[in-house]
């Protein structure tokens, strides 16, 4: 509020949200009380009732749904807050880990286990990360909504469970490696989002492609070869079989499945970016597409210029056509 917002306004980030739909009592009642996504039969009924063509009614519902989405300014502030945290905690993690023996030799994660002292720096690192992911899990319900809400919520639950479980069972050494490895890609992602909101398209595309490389290398390369290798094989060789080992590894494998899912989406977006010259719309976008609004398809009924039964009037009223550009979409 006091730092990100002034920065956003200084960078000329758009403060207003998606374009508002023209007020219409009948459609508003359907939207709030019945459905936000009317089917074909309901659309035809509304078309006859209002003397609108179906396309106009579809457009009204799309604009009304987008109306509830947050503004670009709010999304920029959210991304700047996360960028600041990820940059800080990743820097702290690197400074801490470069002094530890288990960064260079993962077998040291199990040396003397479970009687390993909990160093103050490690304790601070864990508590800050855990508090951040707890906040994400709850704030996800009031923050910018994404289409992969369920996947992200699952990710936050798995992450919080992993951090808590590894802390309780004193598997904190390997836990610090996992935390640091996951933070690096998020820094670039939030930077790409901010560049996109500022309409710096070339910088945004460059950062997104950088993020794609960093994410795939860290989550599909380093994570299984470095982290899973030591938790599945080196831990078993050092300490044998015990229940916590299997619980820990199951959680890590669930995390890897999520990595594979997101990598598919990232590769798909990166391919479009290379083939079309710019990063295409992300499937997680929180604003619905309205490209069909630009199509010049003749309408079945003429617009009204007089006050209709629903109480709206004017060229931009009863026919449902609204002027203005579509909202920015993030990577």
PDB file of C-alpha atoms in Angstrom:
ATOM      1  CA  UNK A   1       0.000   0.000   0.000  1.00  0.00           C
ATOM      2  CA  UNK A   2       2.735   2.464   0.942  1.00  0.00           C
ATOM      3  CA  UNK A   3       5.556   1.249  -1.308  1.00  0.00           C
ATOM      4  CA  UNK A   4       4.208  -0.843  -4.181  1.00  0.00           C
ATOM      5  CA  UNK A   5       1.291   1.456  -5.046  1.00  0.00           C
ATOM      6  CA  UNK A   6       3.407   4.639  -5.446  1.00  0.00           C
ATOM      7  CA  UNK A   7       5.900   2.622  -7.515  1.00  0.00           C
ATOM      8  CA  UNK A   8       3.094   1.327  -9.725  1.00  0.00           C
ATOM      9  CA  UNK A   9       1.634   4.788 -10.267  1.00  0.00           C
ATOM     10  CA  UNK A  10       5.103   6.120 -11.043  1.00  0.00           C
ATOM     11  CA  UNK A  11       5.484   3.421 -13.699  1.00  0.00           C
ATOM     12  CA  UNK A  12       2.075   4.415 -15.118  1.00  0.00           C
ATOM     13  CA  UNK A  13       0.408   1.114 -14.260  1.00  0.00           C
ATOM     14  CA  UNK A  14      -3.281   1.247 -15.115  1.00  0.00           C
ATOM     15  CA  UNK A  15      -5.246   1.941 -11.932  1.00  0.00           C
ATOM     16  CA  UNK A  16      -8.719   1.088 -13.184  1.00  0.00           C
ATOM     17  CA  UNK A  17     -10.012  -2.458 -13.459  1.00  0.00           C
ATOM     18  CA  UNK A  18     -11.723  -4.270 -16.337  1.00  0.00           C
ATOM     19  CA  UNK A  19     -14.458  -2.395 -18.163  1.00  0.00           C
ATOM     20  CA  UNK A  20     -17.813  -2.434 -16.396  1.00  0.00           C
ATOM     21  CA  UNK A  21     -20.867  -3.940 -18.016  1.00  0.00           C
ATOM     22  CA  UNK A  22     -23.776  -1.651 -18.824  1.00  0.00           C
ATOM     23  CA  UNK A  23     -26.329  -1.719 -15.939  1.00  0.00           C
ATOM     24  CA  UNK A  24     -29.220  -4.044 -16.690  1.00  0.00           C
ATOM     25  CA  UNK A  25     -31.673  -5.132 -13.994  1.00  0.00           C
ATOM     26  CA  UNK A  26     -32.815  -8.364 -15.653  1.00  0.00           C
ATOM     27  CA  UNK A  27     -29.350  -9.648 -16.547  1.00  0.00           C
ATOM     28  CA  UNK A  28     -27.981  -8.576 -13.168  1.00  0.00           C
ATOM     29  CA  UNK A  29     -30.666 -10.617 -11.406  1.00  0.00           C
ATOM     30  CA  UNK A  30     -29.798 -13.675 -13.498  1.00  0.00           C
ATOM     31  CA  UNK A  31     -26.089 -13.136 -12.843  1.00  0.00           C
ATOM     32  CA  UNK A  32     -26.364 -12.783  -9.068  1.00  0.00           C
ATOM     33  CA  UNK A  33     -29.224 -15.185  -8.315  1.00  0.00           C
ATOM     34  CA  UNK A  34     -29.101 -17.916 -10.965  1.00  0.00           C
ATOM     35  CA  UNK A  35     -25.866 -18.351 -12.930  1.00  0.00           C
ATOM     36  CA  UNK A  36     -22.799 -16.470 -14.097  1.00  0.00           C
ATOM     37  CA  UNK A  37     -22.439 -18.789 -17.088  1.00  0.00           C
ATOM     38  CA  UNK A  38     -25.861 -19.112 -18.764  1.00  0.00           C
ATOM     39  CA  UNK A  39     -26.379 -22.032 -21.107  1.00  0.00           C
ATOM     40  CA  UNK A  40     -27.649 -21.775 -24.667  1.00  0.00           C
ATOM     41  CA  UNK A  41     -31.300 -22.285 -23.713  1.00  0.00           C
ATOM     42  CA  UNK A  42     -31.206 -19.510 -21.113  1.00  0.00           C
ATOM     43  CA  UNK A  43     -29.391 -17.197 -23.521  1.00  0.00           C
ATOM     44  CA  UNK A  44     -32.124 -17.687 -26.115  1.00  0.00           C
ATOM     45  CA  UNK A  45     -34.798 -16.957 -23.496  1.00  0.00           C
ATOM     46  CA  UNK A  46     -33.059 -13.756 -22.416  1.00  0.00           C
ATOM     47  CA  UNK A  47     -32.627 -12.782 -26.047  1.00  0.00           C
ATOM     48  CA  UNK A  48     -36.379 -12.955 -26.634  1.00  0.00           C
ATOM     49  CA  UNK A  49     -37.158 -11.239 -23.339  1.00  0.00           C
ATOM     50  CA  UNK A  50     -34.821  -8.284 -23.914  1.00  0.00           C
ATOM     51  CA  UNK A  51     -34.968  -8.217 -27.709  1.00  0.00           C
ATOM     52  CA  UNK A  52     -31.150  -8.527 -27.789  1.00  0.00           C
ATOM     53  CA  UNK A  53     -29.124 -10.848 -29.957  1.00  0.00           C
ATOM     54  CA  UNK A  54     -27.442 -13.767 -28.154  1.00  0.00           C
ATOM     55  CA  UNK A  55     -23.970 -12.442 -28.879  1.00  0.00           C
ATOM     56  CA  UNK A  56     -24.679  -9.212 -27.002  1.00  0.00           C
ATOM     57  CA  UNK A  57     -25.949 -11.113 -23.978  1.00  0.00           C
ATOM     58  CA  UNK A  58     -22.866 -13.354 -23.986  1.00  0.00           C
ATOM     59  CA  UNK A  59     -20.696 -10.256 -24.120  1.00  0.00           C
ATOM     60  CA  UNK A  60     -22.575  -8.673 -21.215  1.00  0.00           C
ATOM     61  CA  UNK A  61     -22.049 -11.754 -19.021  1.00  0.00           C
ATOM     62  CA  UNK A  62     -18.364 -11.907 -19.934  1.00  0.00           C
ATOM     63  CA  UNK A  63     -17.864  -8.234 -19.083  1.00  0.00           C
ATOM     64  CA  UNK A  64     -19.856  -8.665 -15.864  1.00  0.00           C
ATOM     65  CA  UNK A  65     -17.651 -11.592 -14.823  1.00  0.00           C
ATOM     66  CA  UNK A  66     -14.506  -9.613 -15.638  1.00  0.00           C
ATOM     67  CA  UNK A  67     -15.897  -6.686 -13.663  1.00  0.00           C
ATOM     68  CA  UNK A  68     -15.303  -8.647 -10.459  1.00  0.00           C
ATOM     69  CA  UNK A  69     -11.655  -9.180 -11.314  1.00  0.00           C
ATOM     70  CA  UNK A  70      -8.975  -7.027  -9.651  1.00  0.00           C
ATOM     71  CA  UNK A  71      -7.344  -4.046 -11.326  1.00  0.00           C
ATOM     72  CA  UNK A  72      -3.895  -4.134 -12.902  1.00  0.00           C
ATOM     73  CA  UNK A  73      -2.702  -1.874 -10.087  1.00  0.00           C
ATOM     74  CA  UNK A  74      -3.739  -4.383  -7.440  1.00  0.00           C
ATOM     75  CA  UNK A  75      -2.098  -7.253  -9.326  1.00  0.00           C
ATOM     76  CA  UNK A  76       1.134  -5.229  -9.677  1.00  0.00           C
ATOM     77  CA  UNK A  77       1.195  -4.534  -5.934  1.00  0.00           C
ATOM     78  CA  UNK A  78       0.668  -8.216  -5.152  1.00  0.00           C
ATOM     79  CA  UNK A  79       3.477  -9.256  -7.508  1.00  0.00           C
ATOM     80  CA  UNK A  80       5.839  -6.608  -6.120  1.00  0.00           C
ATOM     81  CA  UNK A  81       5.219  -7.822  -2.569  1.00  0.00           C
ATOM     82  CA  UNK A  82       5.942 -11.415  -3.547  1.00  0.00           C
ATOM     83  CA  UNK A  83       8.978 -10.415  -5.613  1.00  0.00           C
ATOM     84  CA  UNK A  84      10.394  -8.557  -2.601  1.00  0.00           C
ATOM     85  CA  UNK A  85       9.869 -11.510  -0.292  1.00  0.00           C
ATOM     86  CA  UNK A  86      11.266 -14.129  -2.687  1.00  0.00           C
ATOM     87  CA  UNK A  87      14.328 -11.996  -3.430  1.00  0.00           C
ATOM     88  CA  UNK A  88      15.001 -11.440   0.263  1.00  0.00           C
ATOM     89  CA  UNK A  89      14.474 -15.025   1.403  1.00  0.00           C
ATOM     90  CA  UNK A  90      16.443 -16.495  -1.522  1.00  0.00           C
ATOM     91  CA  UNK A  91      19.366 -14.171  -0.776  1.00  0.00           C
ATOM     92  CA  UNK A  92      19.211 -15.120   2.883  1.00  0.00           C
ATOM     93  CA  UNK A  93      19.064 -18.822   2.018  1.00  0.00           C
ATOM     94  CA  UNK A  94      22.085 -18.649  -0.281  1.00  0.00           C
ATOM     95  CA  UNK A  95      24.139 -16.739   2.325  1.00  0.00           C
ATOM     96  CA  UNK A  96      23.201 -19.318   4.950  1.00  0.00           C
ATOM     97  CA  UNK A  97      23.679 -22.445   2.835  1.00  0.00           C
ATOM     98  CA  UNK A  98      27.056 -21.517   1.367  1.00  0.00           C
ATOM     99  CA  UNK A  99      28.500 -21.874   4.893  1.00  0.00           C
ATOM    100  CA  UNK A 100      26.977 -25.325   5.449  1.00  0.00           C
ATOM    101  CA  UNK A 101      28.599 -28.662   4.502  1.00  0.00           C
ATOM    102  CA  UNK A 102      25.379 -30.225   3.173  1.00  0.00           C
ATOM    103  CA  UNK A 103      25.119 -27.754   0.299  1.00  0.00           C
ATOM    104  CA  UNK A 104      28.210 -29.325  -1.283  1.00  0.00           C
ATOM    105  CA  UNK A 105      27.659 -32.880  -0.055  1.00  0.00           C
ATOM    106  CA  UNK A 106      24.049 -33.964   0.433  1.00  0.00           C
ATOM    107  CA  UNK A 107      25.118 -36.991   2.490  1.00  0.00           C
ATOM    108  CA  UNK A 108      25.909 -34.493   5.247  1.00  0.00           C
ATOM    109  CA  UNK A 109      22.143 -33.958   5.577  1.00  0.00           C
ATOM    110  CA  UNK A 110      22.001 -37.323   7.369  1.00  0.00           C
ATOM    111  CA  UNK A 111      25.231 -37.144   9.333  1.00  0.00           C
ATOM    112  CA  UNK A 112      24.371 -37.575  13.018  1.00  0.00           C
ATOM    113  CA  UNK A 113      20.636 -37.678  12.329  1.00  0.00           C
ATOM    114  CA  UNK A 114      18.362 -37.326  14.259  1.00  0.00           C
ATOM    115  CA  UNK A 115      20.619 -35.651  16.821  1.00  0.00           C
ATOM    116  CA  UNK A 116      21.425 -32.563  14.761  1.00  0.00           C
ATOM    117  CA  UNK A 117      21.460 -29.165  16.484  1.00  0.00           C
ATOM    118  CA  UNK A 118      18.914 -26.609  15.307  1.00  0.00           C
ATOM    119  CA  UNK A 119      21.031 -23.547  14.504  1.00  0.00           C
ATOM    120  CA  UNK A 120      19.415 -20.112  15.028  1.00  0.00           C
ATOM    121  CA  UNK A 121      19.898 -19.139  11.362  1.00  0.00           C
ATOM    122  CA  UNK A 122      18.246 -22.344  10.180  1.00  0.00           C
ATOM    123  CA  UNK A 123      15.395 -21.878  12.663  1.00  0.00           C
ATOM    124  CA  UNK A 124      14.785 -18.315  11.420  1.00  0.00           C
ATOM    125  CA  UNK A 125      14.875 -19.471   7.775  1.00  0.00           C
ATOM    126  CA  UNK A 126      12.296 -22.176   8.463  1.00  0.00           C
ATOM    127  CA  UNK A 127       9.913 -20.026  10.513  1.00  0.00           C
ATOM    128  CA  UNK A 128       9.877 -17.190   7.953  1.00  0.00           C
ATOM    129  CA  UNK A 129       9.233 -19.574   5.048  1.00  0.00           C
ATOM    130  CA  UNK A 130       6.530 -21.429   6.971  1.00  0.00           C
ATOM    131  CA  UNK A 131       4.760 -18.206   7.956  1.00  0.00           C
ATOM    132  CA  UNK A 132       4.858 -17.002   4.336  1.00  0.00           C
ATOM    133  CA  UNK A 133       3.257 -20.157   2.956  1.00  0.00           C
ATOM    134  CA  UNK A 134       0.653 -20.140   5.715  1.00  0.00           C
ATOM    135  CA  UNK A 135      -0.225 -16.586   4.693  1.00  0.00           C
ATOM    136  CA  UNK A 136      -0.461 -17.641   1.029  1.00  0.00           C
ATOM    137  CA  UNK A 137      -2.807 -20.473   1.863  1.00  0.00           C
ATOM    138  CA  UNK A 138      -5.263 -18.134   3.604  1.00  0.00           C
ATOM    139  CA  UNK A 139      -4.798 -15.016   1.460  1.00  0.00           C
ATOM    140  CA  UNK A 140      -5.407 -17.068  -1.697  1.00  0.00           C
ATOM    141  CA  UNK A 141      -9.125 -16.708  -0.972  1.00  0.00           C
ATOM    142  CA  UNK A 142      -8.962 -12.897  -1.126  1.00  0.00           C
ATOM    143  CA  UNK A 143      -6.032 -12.355  -3.511  1.00  0.00           C
ATOM    144  CA  UNK A 144      -6.180 -12.357  -7.308  1.00  0.00           C
ATOM    145  CA  UNK A 145      -8.085 -15.478  -8.355  1.00  0.00           C
ATOM    146  CA  UNK A 146      -6.535 -17.788 -10.948  1.00  0.00           C
ATOM    147  CA  UNK A 147      -7.976 -20.662 -12.945  1.00  0.00           C
ATOM    148  CA  UNK A 148      -5.571 -23.085 -11.253  1.00  0.00           C
ATOM    149  CA  UNK A 149      -6.857 -22.158  -7.785  1.00  0.00           C
ATOM    150  CA  UNK A 150      -7.286 -25.827  -6.830  1.00  0.00           C
ATOM    151  CA  UNK A 151      -3.790 -26.781  -7.943  1.00  0.00           C
ATOM    152  CA  UNK A 152      -2.243 -23.830  -6.117  1.00  0.00           C
ATOM    153  CA  UNK A 153      -4.210 -24.582  -2.963  1.00  0.00           C
ATOM    154  CA  UNK A 154      -2.984 -28.193  -3.118  1.00  0.00           C
ATOM    155  CA  UNK A 155       0.556 -26.911  -3.573  1.00  0.00           C
ATOM    156  CA  UNK A 156       0.281 -24.663  -0.497  1.00  0.00           C
ATOM    157  CA  UNK A 157      -1.107 -27.508   1.628  1.00  0.00           C
ATOM    158  CA  UNK A 158       1.689 -29.853   0.521  1.00  0.00           C
ATOM    159  CA  UNK A 159       4.310 -27.155   1.117  1.00  0.00           C
ATOM    160  CA  UNK A 160       3.064 -26.278   4.597  1.00  0.00           C
ATOM    161  CA  UNK A 161       2.821 -29.982   5.470  1.00  0.00           C
ATOM    162  CA  UNK A 162       6.337 -30.615   4.165  1.00  0.00           C
ATOM    163  CA  UNK A 163       7.877 -27.708   6.065  1.00  0.00           C
ATOM    164  CA  UNK A 164       6.070 -28.625   9.285  1.00  0.00           C
ATOM    165  CA  UNK A 165       6.774 -32.353   8.989  1.00  0.00           C
ATOM    166  CA  UNK A 166      10.471 -31.844   8.202  1.00  0.00           C
ATOM    167  CA  UNK A 167      10.768 -29.424  11.125  1.00  0.00           C
ATOM    168  CA  UNK A 168       9.105 -31.822  13.578  1.00  0.00           C
ATOM    169  CA  UNK A 169      11.195 -34.808  12.404  1.00  0.00           C
ATOM    170  CA  UNK A 170      14.375 -32.692  12.240  1.00  0.00           C
ATOM    171  CA  UNK A 171      14.796 -33.195   8.475  1.00  0.00           C
ATOM    172  CA  UNK A 172      15.655 -29.514   8.298  1.00  0.00           C
ATOM    173  CA  UNK A 173      18.971 -29.729   6.459  1.00  0.00           C
ATOM    174  CA  UNK A 174      17.507 -31.143   3.285  1.00  0.00           C
ATOM    175  CA  UNK A 175      14.505 -28.879   3.865  1.00  0.00           C
ATOM    176  CA  UNK A 176      16.673 -25.770   3.496  1.00  0.00           C
ATOM    177  CA  UNK A 177      17.927 -27.066   0.131  1.00  0.00           C
ATOM    178  CA  UNK A 178      14.348 -27.589  -1.069  1.00  0.00           C
ATOM    179  CA  UNK A 179      13.246 -24.121   0.040  1.00  0.00           C
ATOM    180  CA  UNK A 180      16.147 -22.336  -1.621  1.00  0.00           C
ATOM    181  CA  UNK A 181      15.752 -24.301  -4.849  1.00  0.00           C
ATOM    182  CA  UNK A 182      12.062 -23.388  -5.116  1.00  0.00           C
ATOM    183  CA  UNK A 183      12.491 -19.671  -4.433  1.00  0.00           C
ATOM    184  CA  UNK A 184      14.826 -18.914  -7.326  1.00  0.00           C
ATOM    185  CA  UNK A 185      12.259 -19.378 -10.123  1.00  0.00           C
ATOM    186  CA  UNK A 186       9.562 -17.414  -8.287  1.00  0.00           C
ATOM    187  CA  UNK A 187      11.747 -14.288  -8.277  1.00  0.00           C
ATOM    188  CA  UNK A 188      11.913 -14.230 -12.076  1.00  0.00           C
ATOM    189  CA  UNK A 189       8.212 -15.041 -12.438  1.00  0.00           C
ATOM    190  CA  UNK A 190       7.082 -12.112 -10.298  1.00  0.00           C
ATOM    191  CA  UNK A 191       9.490  -9.807 -12.142  1.00  0.00           C
ATOM    192  CA  UNK A 192       7.970 -10.942 -15.460  1.00  0.00           C
ATOM    193  CA  UNK A 193       4.481 -10.203 -14.148  1.00  0.00           C
ATOM    194  CA  UNK A 194       5.469  -6.695 -13.056  1.00  0.00           C
ATOM    195  CA  UNK A 195       7.048  -5.972 -16.439  1.00  0.00           C
ATOM    196  CA  UNK A 196       3.848  -7.161 -18.115  1.00  0.00           C
ATOM    197  CA  UNK A 197       1.678  -4.900 -15.966  1.00  0.00           C
ATOM    198  CA  UNK A 198       3.954  -1.980 -16.870  1.00  0.00           C
ATOM    199  CA  UNK A 199       3.442  -2.844 -20.561  1.00  0.00           C
ATOM    200  CA  UNK A 200       7.170  -3.510 -21.063  1.00  0.00           C
ATOM    201  CA  UNK A 201       6.390  -6.369 -23.441  1.00  0.00           C
ATOM    202  CA  UNK A 202       9.937  -7.171 -24.619  1.00  0.00           C
ATOM    203  CA  UNK A 203      11.290  -7.218 -21.063  1.00  0.00           C
ATOM    204  CA  UNK A 204       8.309  -9.264 -19.926  1.00  0.00           C
ATOM    205  CA  UNK A 205       8.832 -11.838 -22.689  1.00  0.00           C
ATOM    206  CA  UNK A 206      12.548 -12.073 -21.923  1.00  0.00           C
ATOM    207  CA  UNK A 207      11.895 -12.563 -18.214  1.00  0.00           C
ATOM    208  CA  UNK A 208       9.202 -15.152 -18.903  1.00  0.00           C
ATOM    209  CA  UNK A 209      11.510 -17.200 -21.137  1.00  0.00           C
ATOM    210  CA  UNK A 210      14.209 -16.900 -18.465  1.00  0.00           C
ATOM    211  CA  UNK A 211      11.712 -18.088 -15.881  1.00  0.00           C
ATOM    212  CA  UNK A 212      10.773 -21.045 -18.114  1.00  0.00           C
ATOM    213  CA  UNK A 213      14.415 -22.138 -18.345  1.00  0.00           C
ATOM    214  CA  UNK A 214      15.088 -21.644 -14.618  1.00  0.00           C
ATOM    215  CA  UNK A 215      11.877 -23.426 -13.593  1.00  0.00           C
ATOM    216  CA  UNK A 216      12.417 -26.473 -15.807  1.00  0.00           C
ATOM    217  CA  UNK A 217      16.105 -26.805 -14.919  1.00  0.00           C
ATOM    218  CA  UNK A 218      15.482 -26.437 -11.175  1.00  0.00           C
ATOM    219  CA  UNK A 219      12.207 -28.390 -10.837  1.00  0.00           C
ATOM    220  CA  UNK A 220      12.661 -31.128 -13.456  1.00  0.00           C
ATOM    221  CA  UNK A 221      16.456 -31.367 -13.372  1.00  0.00           C
ATOM    222  CA  UNK A 222      18.091 -30.366 -10.104  1.00  0.00           C
ATOM    223  CA  UNK A 223      15.152 -31.288  -7.851  1.00  0.00           C
ATOM    224  CA  UNK A 224      14.892 -34.990  -8.822  1.00  0.00           C
ATOM    225  CA  UNK A 225      18.629 -35.509  -9.378  1.00  0.00           C
ATOM    226  CA  UNK A 226      19.743 -33.674  -6.252  1.00  0.00           C
ATOM    227  CA  UNK A 227      16.893 -33.652  -3.733  1.00  0.00           C
ATOM    228  CA  UNK A 228      14.958 -36.835  -4.537  1.00  0.00           C
ATOM    229  CA  UNK A 229      18.196 -38.742  -5.016  1.00  0.00           C
ATOM    230  CA  UNK A 230      19.327 -37.966  -1.471  1.00  0.00           C
ATOM    231  CA  UNK A 231      15.912 -38.506   0.183  1.00  0.00           C
ATOM    232  CA  UNK A 232      15.119 -41.738  -1.672  1.00  0.00           C
ATOM    233  CA  UNK A 233      18.548 -43.397  -1.779  1.00  0.00           C
ATOM    234  CA  UNK A 234      21.192 -41.679   0.377  1.00  0.00           C
ATOM    235  CA  UNK A 235      18.827 -41.349   3.346  1.00  0.00           C
ATOM    236  CA  UNK A 236      17.879 -45.037   3.111  1.00  0.00           C
ATOM    237  CA  UNK A 237      21.549 -46.070   2.852  1.00  0.00           C
ATOM    238  CA  UNK A 238      22.507 -43.965   5.870  1.00  0.00           C
ATOM    239  CA  UNK A 239      19.648 -44.725   8.247  1.00  0.00           C
ATOM    240  CA  UNK A 240      17.683 -47.651   6.840  1.00  0.00           C
ATOM    241  CA  UNK A 241      13.907 -47.886   6.781  1.00  0.00           C
ATOM    242  CA  UNK A 242      11.682 -45.837   9.113  1.00  0.00           C
ATOM    243  CA  UNK A 243       8.116 -44.449   8.765  1.00  0.00           C
ATOM    244  CA  UNK A 244       9.017 -40.765   8.453  1.00  0.00           C
ATOM    245  CA  UNK A 245      11.156 -41.565   5.398  1.00  0.00           C
ATOM    246  CA  UNK A 246       8.153 -42.767   3.396  1.00  0.00           C
ATOM    247  CA  UNK A 247       5.828 -39.965   4.471  1.00  0.00           C
ATOM    248  CA  UNK A 248       8.466 -37.396   3.578  1.00  0.00           C
ATOM    249  CA  UNK A 249       9.145 -38.929   0.174  1.00  0.00           C
ATOM    250  CA  UNK A 250       5.453 -39.257  -0.708  1.00  0.00           C
ATOM    251  CA  UNK A 251       5.024 -35.521  -0.093  1.00  0.00           C
ATOM    252  CA  UNK A 252       8.093 -34.766  -2.188  1.00  0.00           C
ATOM    253  CA  UNK A 253       6.741 -36.895  -5.029  1.00  0.00           C
ATOM    254  CA  UNK A 254       3.393 -35.075  -4.945  1.00  0.00           C
ATOM    255  CA  UNK A 255       5.365 -31.851  -5.271  1.00  0.00           C
ATOM    256  CA  UNK A 256       7.192 -33.300  -8.276  1.00  0.00           C
ATOM    257  CA  UNK A 257       3.874 -34.163  -9.954  1.00  0.00           C
ATOM    258  CA  UNK A 258       2.821 -30.519  -9.577  1.00  0.00           C
ATOM    259  CA  UNK A 259       6.157 -29.492 -11.079  1.00  0.00           C
ATOM    260  CA  UNK A 260       5.459 -31.638 -14.137  1.00  0.00           C
ATOM    261  CA  UNK A 261       1.988 -30.133 -14.570  1.00  0.00           C
ATOM    262  CA  UNK A 262       3.263 -26.559 -14.399  1.00  0.00           C
ATOM    263  CA  UNK A 263       6.215 -27.360 -16.654  1.00  0.00           C
ATOM    264  CA  UNK A 264       3.777 -28.521 -19.324  1.00  0.00           C
ATOM    265  CA  UNK A 265       1.929 -25.183 -19.148  1.00  0.00           C
ATOM    266  CA  UNK A 266       5.189 -23.225 -19.184  1.00  0.00           C
ATOM    267  CA  UNK A 267       6.610 -25.113 -22.164  1.00  0.00           C
ATOM    268  CA  UNK A 268       3.339 -24.589 -24.011  1.00  0.00           C
ATOM    269  CA  UNK A 269       3.434 -20.839 -23.358  1.00  0.00           C
ATOM    270  CA  UNK A 270       7.143 -20.597 -24.194  1.00  0.00           C
ATOM    271  CA  UNK A 271       6.589 -22.394 -27.509  1.00  0.00           C
ATOM    272  CA  UNK A 272       3.913 -19.872 -28.429  1.00  0.00           C
ATOM    273  CA  UNK A 273       6.211 -17.050 -27.379  1.00  0.00           C
ATOM    274  CA  UNK A 274       8.965 -18.253 -29.708  1.00  0.00           C
ATOM    275  CA  UNK A 275       6.680 -19.113 -32.627  1.00  0.00           C
ATOM    276  CA  UNK A 276       4.571 -15.946 -32.493  1.00  0.00           C
ATOM    277  CA  UNK A 277       7.165 -13.474 -31.311  1.00  0.00           C
ATOM    278  CA  UNK A 278       5.528 -12.735 -27.971  1.00  0.00           C
ATOM    279  CA  UNK A 279       4.265 -14.579 -24.955  1.00  0.00           C
ATOM    280  CA  UNK A 280       0.716 -15.755 -25.566  1.00  0.00           C
ATOM    281  CA  UNK A 281      -2.079 -15.577 -23.061  1.00  0.00           C
ATOM    282  CA  UNK A 282      -1.506 -17.742 -20.006  1.00  0.00           C
ATOM    283  CA  UNK A 283      -4.078 -20.413 -19.271  1.00  0.00           C
ATOM    284  CA  UNK A 284      -4.076 -19.148 -15.668  1.00  0.00           C
ATOM    285  CA  UNK A 285      -5.221 -15.681 -16.687  1.00  0.00           C
ATOM    286  CA  UNK A 286      -7.764 -14.160 -14.345  1.00  0.00           C
ATOM    287  CA  UNK A 287      -9.475 -12.073 -17.058  1.00  0.00           C
ATOM    288  CA  UNK A 288     -11.639 -13.817 -19.619  1.00  0.00           C
ATOM    289  CA  UNK A 289     -10.851 -13.465 -23.286  1.00  0.00           C
ATOM    290  CA  UNK A 290     -13.007 -11.120 -25.286  1.00  0.00           C
ATOM    291  CA  UNK A 291     -11.369 -11.340 -28.688  1.00  0.00           C
ATOM    292  CA  UNK A 292     -14.649 -12.217 -30.295  1.00  0.00           C
ATOM    293  CA  UNK A 293     -15.900  -8.756 -29.458  1.00  0.00           C
ATOM    294  CA  UNK A 294     -13.842  -7.417 -32.324  1.00  0.00           C
ATOM    295  CA  UNK A 295     -15.414  -9.715 -34.878  1.00  0.00           C
ATOM    296  CA  UNK A 296     -17.775  -8.045 -37.317  1.00  0.00           C
ATOM    297  CA  UNK A 297     -20.596 -10.540 -37.256  1.00  0.00           C
ATOM    298  CA  UNK A 298     -23.952  -8.973 -38.179  1.00  0.00           C
ATOM    299  CA  UNK A 299     -26.395  -8.909 -35.296  1.00  0.00           C
ATOM    300  CA  UNK A 300     -29.787 -10.451 -35.564  1.00  0.00           C
ATOM    301  CA  UNK A 301     -31.672  -7.515 -34.022  1.00  0.00           C
ATOM    302  CA  UNK A 302     -31.198  -3.779 -34.261  1.00  0.00           C
ATOM    303  CA  UNK A 303     -30.137  -1.822 -31.146  1.00  0.00           C
ATOM    304  CA  UNK A 304     -32.693   0.329 -29.382  1.00  0.00           C
ATOM    305  CA  UNK A 305     -32.241   4.022 -28.824  1.00  0.00           C
ATOM    306  CA  UNK A 306     -35.212   4.431 -26.499  1.00  0.00           C
ATOM    307  CA  UNK A 307     -35.659   3.327 -22.920  1.00  0.00           C
ATOM    308  CA  UNK A 308     -36.466  -0.390 -22.754  1.00  0.00           C
ATOM    309  CA  UNK A 309     -38.383  -2.342 -20.160  1.00  0.00           C
ATOM    310  CA  UNK A 310     -35.199  -2.972 -18.152  1.00  0.00           C
ATOM    311  CA  UNK A 311     -34.577   0.726 -17.708  1.00  0.00           C
ATOM    312  CA  UNK A 312     -31.402   1.101 -19.814  1.00  0.00           C
ATOM    313  CA  UNK A 313     -31.017   3.260 -22.852  1.00  0.00           C
ATOM    314  CA  UNK A 314     -28.593   4.654 -25.390  1.00  0.00           C
ATOM    315  CA  UNK A 315     -26.316   3.240 -28.069  1.00  0.00           C
ATOM    316  CA  UNK A 316     -24.176   1.534 -25.446  1.00  0.00           C
ATOM    317  CA  UNK A 317     -27.164   0.407 -23.371  1.00  0.00           C
ATOM    318  CA  UNK A 318     -29.701  -2.160 -24.380  1.00  0.00           C
ATOM    319  CA  UNK A 319     -27.738  -3.770 -27.167  1.00  0.00           C
ATOM    320  CA  UNK A 320     -24.973  -4.643 -24.736  1.00  0.00           C
ATOM    321  CA  UNK A 321     -22.046  -3.406 -26.863  1.00  0.00           C
ATOM    322  CA  UNK A 322     -19.403  -1.598 -24.863  1.00  0.00           C
ATOM    323  CA  UNK A 323     -16.386   0.209 -26.154  1.00  0.00           C
ATOM    324  CA  UNK A 324     -12.883  -0.012 -24.768  1.00  0.00           C
ATOM    325  CA  UNK A 325      -9.864  -2.276 -24.851  1.00  0.00           C
ATOM    326  CA  UNK A 326      -9.558  -5.573 -23.096  1.00  0.00           C
ATOM    327  CA  UNK A 327      -7.668  -5.788 -19.838  1.00  0.00           C
ATOM    328  CA  UNK A 328      -4.026  -6.728 -19.622  1.00  0.00           C
ATOM    329  CA  UNK A 329      -3.306 -10.395 -19.168  1.00  0.00           C
ATOM    330  CA  UNK A 330      -0.419 -11.691 -17.159  1.00  0.00           C
ATOM    331  CA  UNK A 331       2.094 -14.386 -17.925  1.00  0.00           C
TER     332      UNK A 331
END
